[in-house]
Coordinates of C-alpha atoms in Angstrom, one line a residue:
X1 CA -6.2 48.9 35.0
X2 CA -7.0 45.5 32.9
X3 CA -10.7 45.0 32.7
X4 CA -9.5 41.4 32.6
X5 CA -6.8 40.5 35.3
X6 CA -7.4 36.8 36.5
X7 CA -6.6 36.7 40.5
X8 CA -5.0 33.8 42.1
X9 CA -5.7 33.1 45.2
X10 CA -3.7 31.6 48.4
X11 CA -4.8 30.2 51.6
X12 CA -2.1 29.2 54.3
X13 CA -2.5 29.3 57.9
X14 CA 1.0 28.9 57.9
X15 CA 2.9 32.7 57.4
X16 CA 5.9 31.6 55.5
X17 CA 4.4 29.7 53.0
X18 CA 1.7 32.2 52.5
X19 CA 4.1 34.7 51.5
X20 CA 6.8 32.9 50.3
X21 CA 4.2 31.8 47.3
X22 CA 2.7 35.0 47.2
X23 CA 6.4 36.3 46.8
X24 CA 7.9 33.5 44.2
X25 CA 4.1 34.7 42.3
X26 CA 4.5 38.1 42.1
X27 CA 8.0 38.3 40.6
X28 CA 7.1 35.2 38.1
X29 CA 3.6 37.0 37.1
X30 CA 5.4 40.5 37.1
X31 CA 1.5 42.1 37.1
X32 CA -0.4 40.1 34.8
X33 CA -2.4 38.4 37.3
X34 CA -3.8 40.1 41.0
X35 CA -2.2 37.3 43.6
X36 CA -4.3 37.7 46.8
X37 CA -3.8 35.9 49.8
X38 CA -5.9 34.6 53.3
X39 CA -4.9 33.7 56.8
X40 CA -7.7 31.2 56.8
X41 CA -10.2 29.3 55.6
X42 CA -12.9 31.5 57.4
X43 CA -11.1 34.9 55.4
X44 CA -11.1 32.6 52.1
X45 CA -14.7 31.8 52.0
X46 CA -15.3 35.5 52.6
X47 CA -13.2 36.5 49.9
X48 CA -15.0 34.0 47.2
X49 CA -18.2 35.2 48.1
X50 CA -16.8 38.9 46.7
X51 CA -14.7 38.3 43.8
X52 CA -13.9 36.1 41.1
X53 CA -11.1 33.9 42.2
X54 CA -9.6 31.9 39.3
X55 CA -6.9 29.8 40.8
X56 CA -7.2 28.7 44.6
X57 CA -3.7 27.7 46.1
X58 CA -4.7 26.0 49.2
X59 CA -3.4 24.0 52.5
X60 CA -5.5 20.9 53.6
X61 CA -5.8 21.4 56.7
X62 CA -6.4 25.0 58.7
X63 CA -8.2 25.6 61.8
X64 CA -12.2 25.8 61.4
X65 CA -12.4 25.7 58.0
X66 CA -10.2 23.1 56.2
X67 CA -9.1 23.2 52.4
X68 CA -11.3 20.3 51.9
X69 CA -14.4 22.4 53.4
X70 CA -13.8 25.3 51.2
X71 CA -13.3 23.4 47.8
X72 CA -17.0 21.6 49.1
X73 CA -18.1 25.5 49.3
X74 CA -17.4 26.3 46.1
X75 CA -20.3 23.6 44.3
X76 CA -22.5 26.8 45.4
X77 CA -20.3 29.3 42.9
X78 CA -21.2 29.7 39.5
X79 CA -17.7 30.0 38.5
X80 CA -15.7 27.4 40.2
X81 CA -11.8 28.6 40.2
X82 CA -9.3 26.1 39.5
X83 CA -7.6 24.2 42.2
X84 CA -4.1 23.3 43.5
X85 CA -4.0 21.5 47.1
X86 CA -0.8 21.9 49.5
X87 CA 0.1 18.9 52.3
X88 CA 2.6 17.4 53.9
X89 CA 3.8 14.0 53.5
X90 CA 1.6 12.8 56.4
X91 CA -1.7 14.0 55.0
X92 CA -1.7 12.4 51.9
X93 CA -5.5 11.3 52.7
X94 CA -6.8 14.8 52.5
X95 CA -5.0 14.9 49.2
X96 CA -6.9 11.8 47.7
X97 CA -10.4 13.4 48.9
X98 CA -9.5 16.8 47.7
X99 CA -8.7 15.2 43.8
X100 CA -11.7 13.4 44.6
X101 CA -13.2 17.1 45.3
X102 CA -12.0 18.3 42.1
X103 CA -8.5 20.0 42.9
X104 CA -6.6 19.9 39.9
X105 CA -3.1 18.7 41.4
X106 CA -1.1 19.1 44.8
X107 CA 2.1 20.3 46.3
X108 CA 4.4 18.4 48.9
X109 CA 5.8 20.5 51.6
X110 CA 8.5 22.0 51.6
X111 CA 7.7 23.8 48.3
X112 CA 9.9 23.8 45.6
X113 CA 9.3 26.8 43.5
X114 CA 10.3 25.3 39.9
X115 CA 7.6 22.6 40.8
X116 CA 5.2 25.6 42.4
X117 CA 5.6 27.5 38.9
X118 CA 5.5 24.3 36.4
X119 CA 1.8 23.7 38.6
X120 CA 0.8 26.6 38.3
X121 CA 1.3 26.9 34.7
X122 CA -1.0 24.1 34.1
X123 CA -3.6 25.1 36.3
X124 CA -3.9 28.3 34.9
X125 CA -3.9 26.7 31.5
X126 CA -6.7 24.8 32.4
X127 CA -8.6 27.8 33.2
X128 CA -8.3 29.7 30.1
X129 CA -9.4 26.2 28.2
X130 CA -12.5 26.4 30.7
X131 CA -13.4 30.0 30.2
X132 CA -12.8 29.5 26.4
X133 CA -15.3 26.4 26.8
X134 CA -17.9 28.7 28.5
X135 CA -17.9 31.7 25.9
X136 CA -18.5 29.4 22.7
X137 CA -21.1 27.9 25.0
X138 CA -22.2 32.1 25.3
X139 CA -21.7 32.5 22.0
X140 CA -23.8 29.8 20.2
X141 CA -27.4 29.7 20.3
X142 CA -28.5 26.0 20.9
X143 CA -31.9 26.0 18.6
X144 CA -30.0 27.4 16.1
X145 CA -27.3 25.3 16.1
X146 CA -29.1 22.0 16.5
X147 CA -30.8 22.8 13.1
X148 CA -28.8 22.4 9.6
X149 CA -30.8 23.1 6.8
X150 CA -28.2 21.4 4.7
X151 CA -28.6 17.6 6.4
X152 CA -32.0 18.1 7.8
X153 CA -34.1 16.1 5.1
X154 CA -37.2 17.2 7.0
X155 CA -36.9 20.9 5.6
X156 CA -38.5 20.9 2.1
X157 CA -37.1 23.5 -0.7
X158 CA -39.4 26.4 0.1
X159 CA -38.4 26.5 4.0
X160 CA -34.9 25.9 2.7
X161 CA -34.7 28.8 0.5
X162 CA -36.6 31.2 2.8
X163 CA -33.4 30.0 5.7
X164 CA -31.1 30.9 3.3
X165 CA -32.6 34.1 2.3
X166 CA -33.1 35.4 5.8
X167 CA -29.2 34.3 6.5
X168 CA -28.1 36.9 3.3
X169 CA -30.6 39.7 4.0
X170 CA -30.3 39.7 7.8
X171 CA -29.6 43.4 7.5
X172 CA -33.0 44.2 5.5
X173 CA -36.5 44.4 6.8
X174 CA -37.8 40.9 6.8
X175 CA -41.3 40.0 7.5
X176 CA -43.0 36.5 7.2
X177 CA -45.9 37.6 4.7
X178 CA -43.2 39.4 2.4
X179 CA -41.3 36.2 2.8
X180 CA -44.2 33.8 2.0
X181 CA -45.2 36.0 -0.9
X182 CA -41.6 35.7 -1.8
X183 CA -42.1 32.0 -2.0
X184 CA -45.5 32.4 -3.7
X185 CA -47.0 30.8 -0.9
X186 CA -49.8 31.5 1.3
X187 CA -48.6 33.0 4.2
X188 CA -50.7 31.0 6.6
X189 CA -50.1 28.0 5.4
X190 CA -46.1 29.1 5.3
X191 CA -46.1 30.2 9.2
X192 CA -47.4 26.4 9.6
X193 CA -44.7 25.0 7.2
X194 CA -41.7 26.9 9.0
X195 CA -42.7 26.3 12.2
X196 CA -43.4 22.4 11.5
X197 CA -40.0 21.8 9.6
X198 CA -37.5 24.1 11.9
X199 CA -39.3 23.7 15.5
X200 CA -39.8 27.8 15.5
X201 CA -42.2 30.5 15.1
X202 CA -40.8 32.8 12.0
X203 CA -40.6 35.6 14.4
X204 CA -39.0 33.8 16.7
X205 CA -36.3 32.2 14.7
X206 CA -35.6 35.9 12.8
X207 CA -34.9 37.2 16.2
X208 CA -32.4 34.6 17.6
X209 CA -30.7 34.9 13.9
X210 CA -30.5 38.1 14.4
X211 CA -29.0 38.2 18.4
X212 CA -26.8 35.3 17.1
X213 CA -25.2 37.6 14.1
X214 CA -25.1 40.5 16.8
X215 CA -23.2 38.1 19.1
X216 CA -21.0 37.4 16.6
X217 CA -20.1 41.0 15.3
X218 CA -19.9 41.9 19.3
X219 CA -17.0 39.5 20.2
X220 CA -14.8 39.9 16.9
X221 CA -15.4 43.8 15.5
X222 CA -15.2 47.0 17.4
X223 CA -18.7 47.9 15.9
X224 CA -20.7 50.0 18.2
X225 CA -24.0 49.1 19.5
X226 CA -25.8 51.0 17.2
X227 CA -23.8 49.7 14.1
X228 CA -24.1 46.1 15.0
X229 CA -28.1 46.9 15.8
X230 CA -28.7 48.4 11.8
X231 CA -26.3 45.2 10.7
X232 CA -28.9 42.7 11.6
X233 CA -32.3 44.2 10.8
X234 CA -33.2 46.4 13.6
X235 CA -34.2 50.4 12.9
X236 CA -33.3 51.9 16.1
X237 CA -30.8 50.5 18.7
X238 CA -33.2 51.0 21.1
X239 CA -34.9 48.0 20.6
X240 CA -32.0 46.3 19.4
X241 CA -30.9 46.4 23.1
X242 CA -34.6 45.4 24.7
X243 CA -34.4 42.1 22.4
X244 CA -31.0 41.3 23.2
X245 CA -31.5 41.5 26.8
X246 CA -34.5 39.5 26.2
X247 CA -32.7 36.7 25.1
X248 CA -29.0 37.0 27.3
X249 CA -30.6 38.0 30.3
X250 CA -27.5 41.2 29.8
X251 CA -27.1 44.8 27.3
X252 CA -25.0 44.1 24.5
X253 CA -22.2 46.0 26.0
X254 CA -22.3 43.8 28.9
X255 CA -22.2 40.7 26.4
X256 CA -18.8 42.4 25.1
X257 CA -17.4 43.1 28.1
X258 CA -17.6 39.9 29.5
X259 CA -16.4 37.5 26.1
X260 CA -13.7 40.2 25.3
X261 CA -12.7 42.0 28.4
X262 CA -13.2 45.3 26.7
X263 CA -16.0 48.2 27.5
X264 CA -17.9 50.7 25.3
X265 CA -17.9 52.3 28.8
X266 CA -15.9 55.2 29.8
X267 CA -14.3 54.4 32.7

Protein backbone atom coordinates (compact mmCIF):
# COMPACT_ATOMS: atom_id res chain seq x y z
CA UNK A 1 0.00 0.00 0.00
CA UNK A 2 1.21 3.69 -1.06
CA UNK A 3 2.38 5.51 1.96
CA UNK A 4 1.13 8.49 -0.08
CA UNK A 5 -2.38 7.89 -1.69
CA UNK A 6 -4.31 11.30 -1.76
CA UNK A 7 -8.19 10.56 -0.93
CA UNK A 8 -10.95 12.40 -2.56
CA UNK A 9 -13.76 12.80 -0.97
CA UNK A 10 -17.71 13.00 -1.91
CA UNK A 11 -20.63 14.21 -0.09
CA UNK A 12 -24.16 13.80 -1.77
CA UNK A 13 -27.31 13.34 -0.04
CA UNK A 14 -28.51 12.36 -3.26
CA UNK A 15 -27.60 8.30 -4.03
CA UNK A 16 -27.13 8.59 -7.70
CA UNK A 17 -24.94 11.19 -7.88
CA UNK A 18 -22.95 9.94 -4.97
CA UNK A 19 -22.04 6.94 -6.75
CA UNK A 20 -22.31 7.86 -10.14
CA UNK A 21 -19.06 10.23 -9.29
CA UNK A 22 -17.67 7.83 -7.09
CA UNK A 23 -18.06 5.35 -10.19
CA UNK A 24 -16.92 7.79 -13.19
CA UNK A 25 -13.75 8.36 -10.29
CA UNK A 26 -12.70 5.13 -9.74
CA UNK A 27 -12.36 3.88 -13.42
CA UNK A 28 -10.68 7.49 -14.34
CA UNK A 29 -8.13 7.16 -11.20
CA UNK A 30 -7.78 3.28 -11.82
CA UNK A 31 -6.18 3.22 -7.85
CA UNK A 32 -4.02 6.10 -7.66
CA UNK A 33 -6.14 7.93 -5.43
CA UNK A 34 -8.59 6.33 -2.32
CA UNK A 35 -12.26 7.97 -3.51
CA UNK A 36 -14.40 7.85 -0.27
CA UNK A 37 -17.77 8.92 -0.17
CA UNK A 38 -20.66 10.31 2.70
CA UNK A 39 -24.44 10.23 2.94
CA UNK A 40 -24.25 13.54 4.66
CA UNK A 41 -22.89 16.35 5.89
CA UNK A 42 -23.05 15.06 9.58
CA UNK A 43 -20.90 11.56 8.21
CA UNK A 44 -18.49 14.19 6.28
CA UNK A 45 -17.48 16.23 9.20
CA UNK A 46 -16.89 12.88 10.97
CA UNK A 47 -14.76 11.70 8.39
CA UNK A 48 -12.45 14.99 8.20
CA UNK A 49 -11.94 14.92 11.73
CA UNK A 50 -10.11 11.18 11.01
CA UNK A 51 -8.30 11.47 7.83
CA UNK A 52 -6.62 13.59 5.53
CA UNK A 53 -9.15 14.49 2.84
CA UNK A 54 -7.47 16.21 -0.14
CA UNK A 55 -10.29 16.98 -2.50
CA UNK A 56 -13.87 17.50 -1.11
CA UNK A 57 -16.58 16.96 -3.90
CA UNK A 58 -19.61 18.45 -2.29
CA UNK A 59 -23.55 19.30 -2.76
CA UNK A 60 -24.78 22.69 -1.32
CA UNK A 61 -27.32 21.93 0.23
CA UNK A 62 -28.01 18.50 2.50
CA UNK A 63 -30.15 18.09 5.51
CA UNK A 64 -28.52 19.41 8.91
CA UNK A 65 -25.35 20.08 7.79
CA UNK A 66 -25.11 21.95 4.40
CA UNK A 67 -21.92 22.11 2.07
CA UNK A 68 -21.58 25.63 2.97
CA UNK A 69 -21.40 24.52 6.90
CA UNK A 70 -18.78 22.03 6.28
CA UNK A 71 -16.33 24.08 4.04
CA UNK A 72 -16.90 26.92 7.34
CA UNK A 73 -15.75 23.63 9.40
CA UNK A 74 -12.81 23.08 7.81
CA UNK A 75 -11.00 26.96 8.94
CA UNK A 76 -10.43 24.59 12.18
CA UNK A 77 -8.14 21.92 9.98
CA UNK A 78 -4.68 22.35 9.63
CA UNK A 79 -4.73 20.93 6.18
CA UNK A 80 -7.60 22.41 4.42
CA UNK A 81 -8.50 19.94 1.25
CA UNK A 82 -9.32 21.43 -1.93
CA UNK A 83 -12.84 22.21 -2.91
CA UNK A 84 -15.30 21.60 -5.71
CA UNK A 85 -19.09 22.63 -4.90
CA UNK A 86 -22.21 20.76 -6.76
CA UNK A 87 -25.85 22.77 -7.30
CA UNK A 88 -28.49 23.11 -9.33
CA UNK A 89 -29.41 25.81 -11.52
CA UNK A 90 -31.70 27.29 -8.82
CA UNK A 91 -29.07 27.51 -6.03
CA UNK A 92 -26.59 29.48 -7.66
CA UNK A 93 -26.48 31.79 -4.37
CA UNK A 94 -25.02 29.03 -2.27
CA UNK A 95 -22.50 28.76 -5.07
CA UNK A 96 -21.37 32.53 -4.85
CA UNK A 97 -21.01 32.12 -0.88
CA UNK A 98 -19.22 28.83 -1.17
CA UNK A 99 -16.38 30.62 -3.78
CA UNK A 100 -16.63 33.24 -1.34
CA UNK A 101 -15.88 30.29 1.26
CA UNK A 102 -12.97 29.16 -0.68
CA UNK A 103 -14.33 26.27 -3.02
CA UNK A 104 -12.13 26.11 -5.84
CA UNK A 105 -14.94 25.81 -8.71
CA UNK A 106 -18.55 24.15 -9.04
CA UNK A 107 -20.61 21.74 -10.94
CA UNK A 108 -24.20 22.21 -12.54
CA UNK A 109 -26.54 19.36 -12.16
CA UNK A 110 -26.98 17.04 -14.13
CA UNK A 111 -23.15 16.20 -14.19
CA UNK A 112 -21.42 15.86 -17.19
CA UNK A 113 -18.53 13.57 -16.60
CA UNK A 114 -15.91 15.19 -19.27
CA UNK A 115 -16.64 18.45 -17.26
CA UNK A 116 -16.58 16.35 -13.73
CA UNK A 117 -13.00 14.96 -14.91
CA UNK A 118 -11.49 18.30 -16.62
CA UNK A 119 -12.60 19.85 -12.68
CA UNK A 120 -11.19 17.58 -11.08
CA UNK A 121 -8.02 17.70 -12.80
CA UNK A 122 -7.48 21.16 -11.83
CA UNK A 123 -8.42 20.84 -8.37
CA UNK A 124 -6.22 18.19 -7.83
CA UNK A 125 -3.52 20.21 -9.56
CA UNK A 126 -3.93 22.79 -7.25
CA UNK A 127 -3.34 20.61 -4.42
CA UNK A 128 -0.04 19.21 -5.35
CA UNK A 129 1.02 23.07 -6.07
CA UNK A 130 -0.22 23.62 -2.36
CA UNK A 131 1.49 20.77 -0.70
CA UNK A 132 4.62 21.54 -2.83
CA UNK A 133 4.22 25.20 -1.28
CA UNK A 134 4.10 23.80 2.22
CA UNK A 135 7.24 21.35 2.07
CA UNK A 136 9.71 24.26 0.80
CA UNK A 137 8.04 26.14 3.47
CA UNK A 138 9.23 22.66 5.73
CA UNK A 139 12.21 22.58 4.14
CA UNK A 140 13.80 26.14 4.62
CA UNK A 141 14.75 27.47 7.83
CA UNK A 142 13.57 31.20 7.90
CA UNK A 143 16.66 32.75 10.08
CA UNK A 144 18.79 31.16 7.83
CA UNK A 145 17.39 32.07 4.87
CA UNK A 146 16.66 35.75 5.73
CA UNK A 147 20.48 36.15 6.12
CA UNK A 148 22.96 36.33 2.91
CA UNK A 149 26.36 36.79 3.81
CA UNK A 150 27.03 37.75 0.28
CA UNK A 151 24.56 41.19 0.22
CA UNK A 152 24.45 41.71 3.87
CA UNK A 153 27.07 44.72 4.18
CA UNK A 154 26.54 44.53 7.95
CA UNK A 155 28.74 41.16 8.18
CA UNK A 156 32.42 42.32 8.26
CA UNK A 157 35.21 39.85 6.64
CA UNK A 158 35.98 37.78 9.82
CA UNK A 159 32.16 36.78 10.47
CA UNK A 160 32.08 36.31 6.70
CA UNK A 161 34.84 33.86 6.47
CA UNK A 162 33.96 32.00 9.66
CA UNK A 163 29.99 31.48 7.58
CA UNK A 164 31.76 30.21 4.93
CA UNK A 165 33.96 28.01 6.74
CA UNK A 166 31.25 26.46 8.93
CA UNK A 167 29.10 25.95 5.41
CA UNK A 168 32.38 23.69 3.98
CA UNK A 169 33.34 21.87 7.19
CA UNK A 170 29.80 21.16 8.37
CA UNK A 171 30.77 17.49 8.65
CA UNK A 172 33.88 18.28 11.10
CA UNK A 173 33.78 19.17 14.73
CA UNK A 174 33.30 22.87 14.97
CA UNK A 175 33.45 24.84 18.07
CA UNK A 176 33.34 28.66 18.49
CA UNK A 177 36.82 29.11 20.32
CA UNK A 178 38.59 26.82 17.64
CA UNK A 179 36.71 29.05 15.17
CA UNK A 180 37.77 32.43 16.78
CA UNK A 181 41.30 31.20 17.22
CA UNK A 182 40.94 30.28 13.55
CA UNK A 183 40.29 33.93 12.95
CA UNK A 184 43.00 35.03 15.43
CA UNK A 185 40.42 36.58 17.37
CA UNK A 186 39.45 36.60 20.82
CA UNK A 187 36.85 34.36 21.33
CA UNK A 188 34.75 36.62 23.47
CA UNK A 189 34.89 39.37 21.62
CA UNK A 190 34.06 36.89 18.45
CA UNK A 191 30.84 35.35 20.21
CA UNK A 192 29.76 39.22 20.42
CA UNK A 193 30.81 39.90 16.75
CA UNK A 194 28.75 36.83 15.29
CA UNK A 195 25.97 37.29 17.29
CA UNK A 196 25.79 41.22 16.50
CA UNK A 197 26.26 40.81 12.69
CA UNK A 198 24.02 37.51 11.93
CA UNK A 199 21.26 37.93 14.82
CA UNK A 200 22.44 34.31 16.35
CA UNK A 201 24.25 32.78 19.05
CA UNK A 202 27.27 30.59 17.34
CA UNK A 203 25.79 27.57 18.89
CA UNK A 204 22.72 28.36 17.77
CA UNK A 205 23.29 29.17 14.18
CA UNK A 206 25.75 25.79 13.87
CA UNK A 207 22.81 23.81 14.89
CA UNK A 208 20.07 25.11 12.51
CA UNK A 209 23.02 24.85 9.69
CA UNK A 210 23.33 21.68 10.62
CA UNK A 211 19.26 20.47 10.87
CA UNK A 212 18.97 22.52 7.57
CA UNK A 213 21.86 20.33 5.72
CA UNK A 214 20.13 17.23 7.35
CA UNK A 215 16.84 18.43 5.90
CA UNK A 216 18.23 18.63 2.83
CA UNK A 217 20.09 15.20 2.53
CA UNK A 218 16.70 13.69 4.17
CA UNK A 219 14.32 14.73 1.28
CA UNK A 220 16.70 14.10 -1.78
CA UNK A 221 19.25 10.95 -0.74
CA UNK A 222 18.32 7.62 0.67
CA UNK A 223 21.02 8.24 3.49
CA UNK A 224 20.06 6.71 6.67
CA UNK A 225 19.69 8.43 9.83
CA UNK A 226 22.83 7.67 11.07
CA UNK A 227 24.72 8.67 7.82
CA UNK A 228 23.01 11.95 7.42
CA UNK A 229 23.74 12.59 11.46
CA UNK A 230 27.95 11.91 10.87
CA UNK A 231 27.39 14.21 7.48
CA UNK A 232 26.62 17.34 9.43
CA UNK A 233 28.81 17.29 12.46
CA UNK A 234 27.16 15.10 15.00
CA UNK A 235 29.18 11.88 16.71
CA UNK A 236 26.36 9.66 17.51
CA UNK A 237 22.89 9.75 15.95
CA UNK A 238 21.51 9.78 19.10
CA UNK A 239 21.70 13.18 19.64
CA UNK A 240 21.48 13.89 16.07
CA UNK A 241 17.83 12.86 16.58
CA UNK A 242 17.18 14.82 20.15
CA UNK A 243 18.34 18.22 18.19
CA UNK A 244 16.37 17.59 15.24
CA UNK A 245 13.25 17.05 17.14
CA UNK A 246 14.15 20.05 18.99
CA UNK A 247 13.91 22.14 16.22
CA UNK A 248 10.85 20.17 13.85
CA UNK A 249 8.84 19.47 16.74
CA UNK A 250 9.22 15.47 14.62
CA UNK A 251 12.31 12.38 14.34
CA UNK A 252 14.03 12.66 11.24
CA UNK A 253 12.29 9.73 9.86
CA UNK A 254 9.12 11.36 10.45
CA UNK A 255 10.52 14.54 8.61
CA UNK A 256 11.18 11.99 5.56
CA UNK A 257 8.14 10.40 5.65
CA UNK A 258 6.05 13.16 5.44
CA UNK A 259 8.14 15.48 2.47
CA UNK A 260 8.80 12.14 0.53
CA UNK A 261 6.11 9.64 1.30
CA UNK A 262 8.73 7.08 2.01
CA UNK A 263 9.70 5.24 5.58
CA UNK A 264 12.92 3.92 7.06
CA UNK A 265 10.19 1.94 8.86
CA UNK A 266 9.44 -1.61 8.34
CA UNK A 267 6.03 -1.88 7.77
Amino acid sequence: MKLNIKTILIVDDEPRTRQGIKQTLEVWAAGSYRIETANNGVEALELLQHEVIHLLITDVRMPEVSGLDLIRSLNRHARRPQIIVISGYAEFQYVQQALQLGAVNYLLKPLDKKELLEVVVEALKREEEQQRHEKLEKLVDHKLAELDPGNNMSIGEPVREALLYLEQHLHETLTMADMAQRLHLNASYFSVLFKDQVGLPFSEYLSRLRVQRAKELLVHTRLSVGEIAEKVGYQTDKYFIKVFKTQEDLSPSRYRQQMTGTSDEIQ
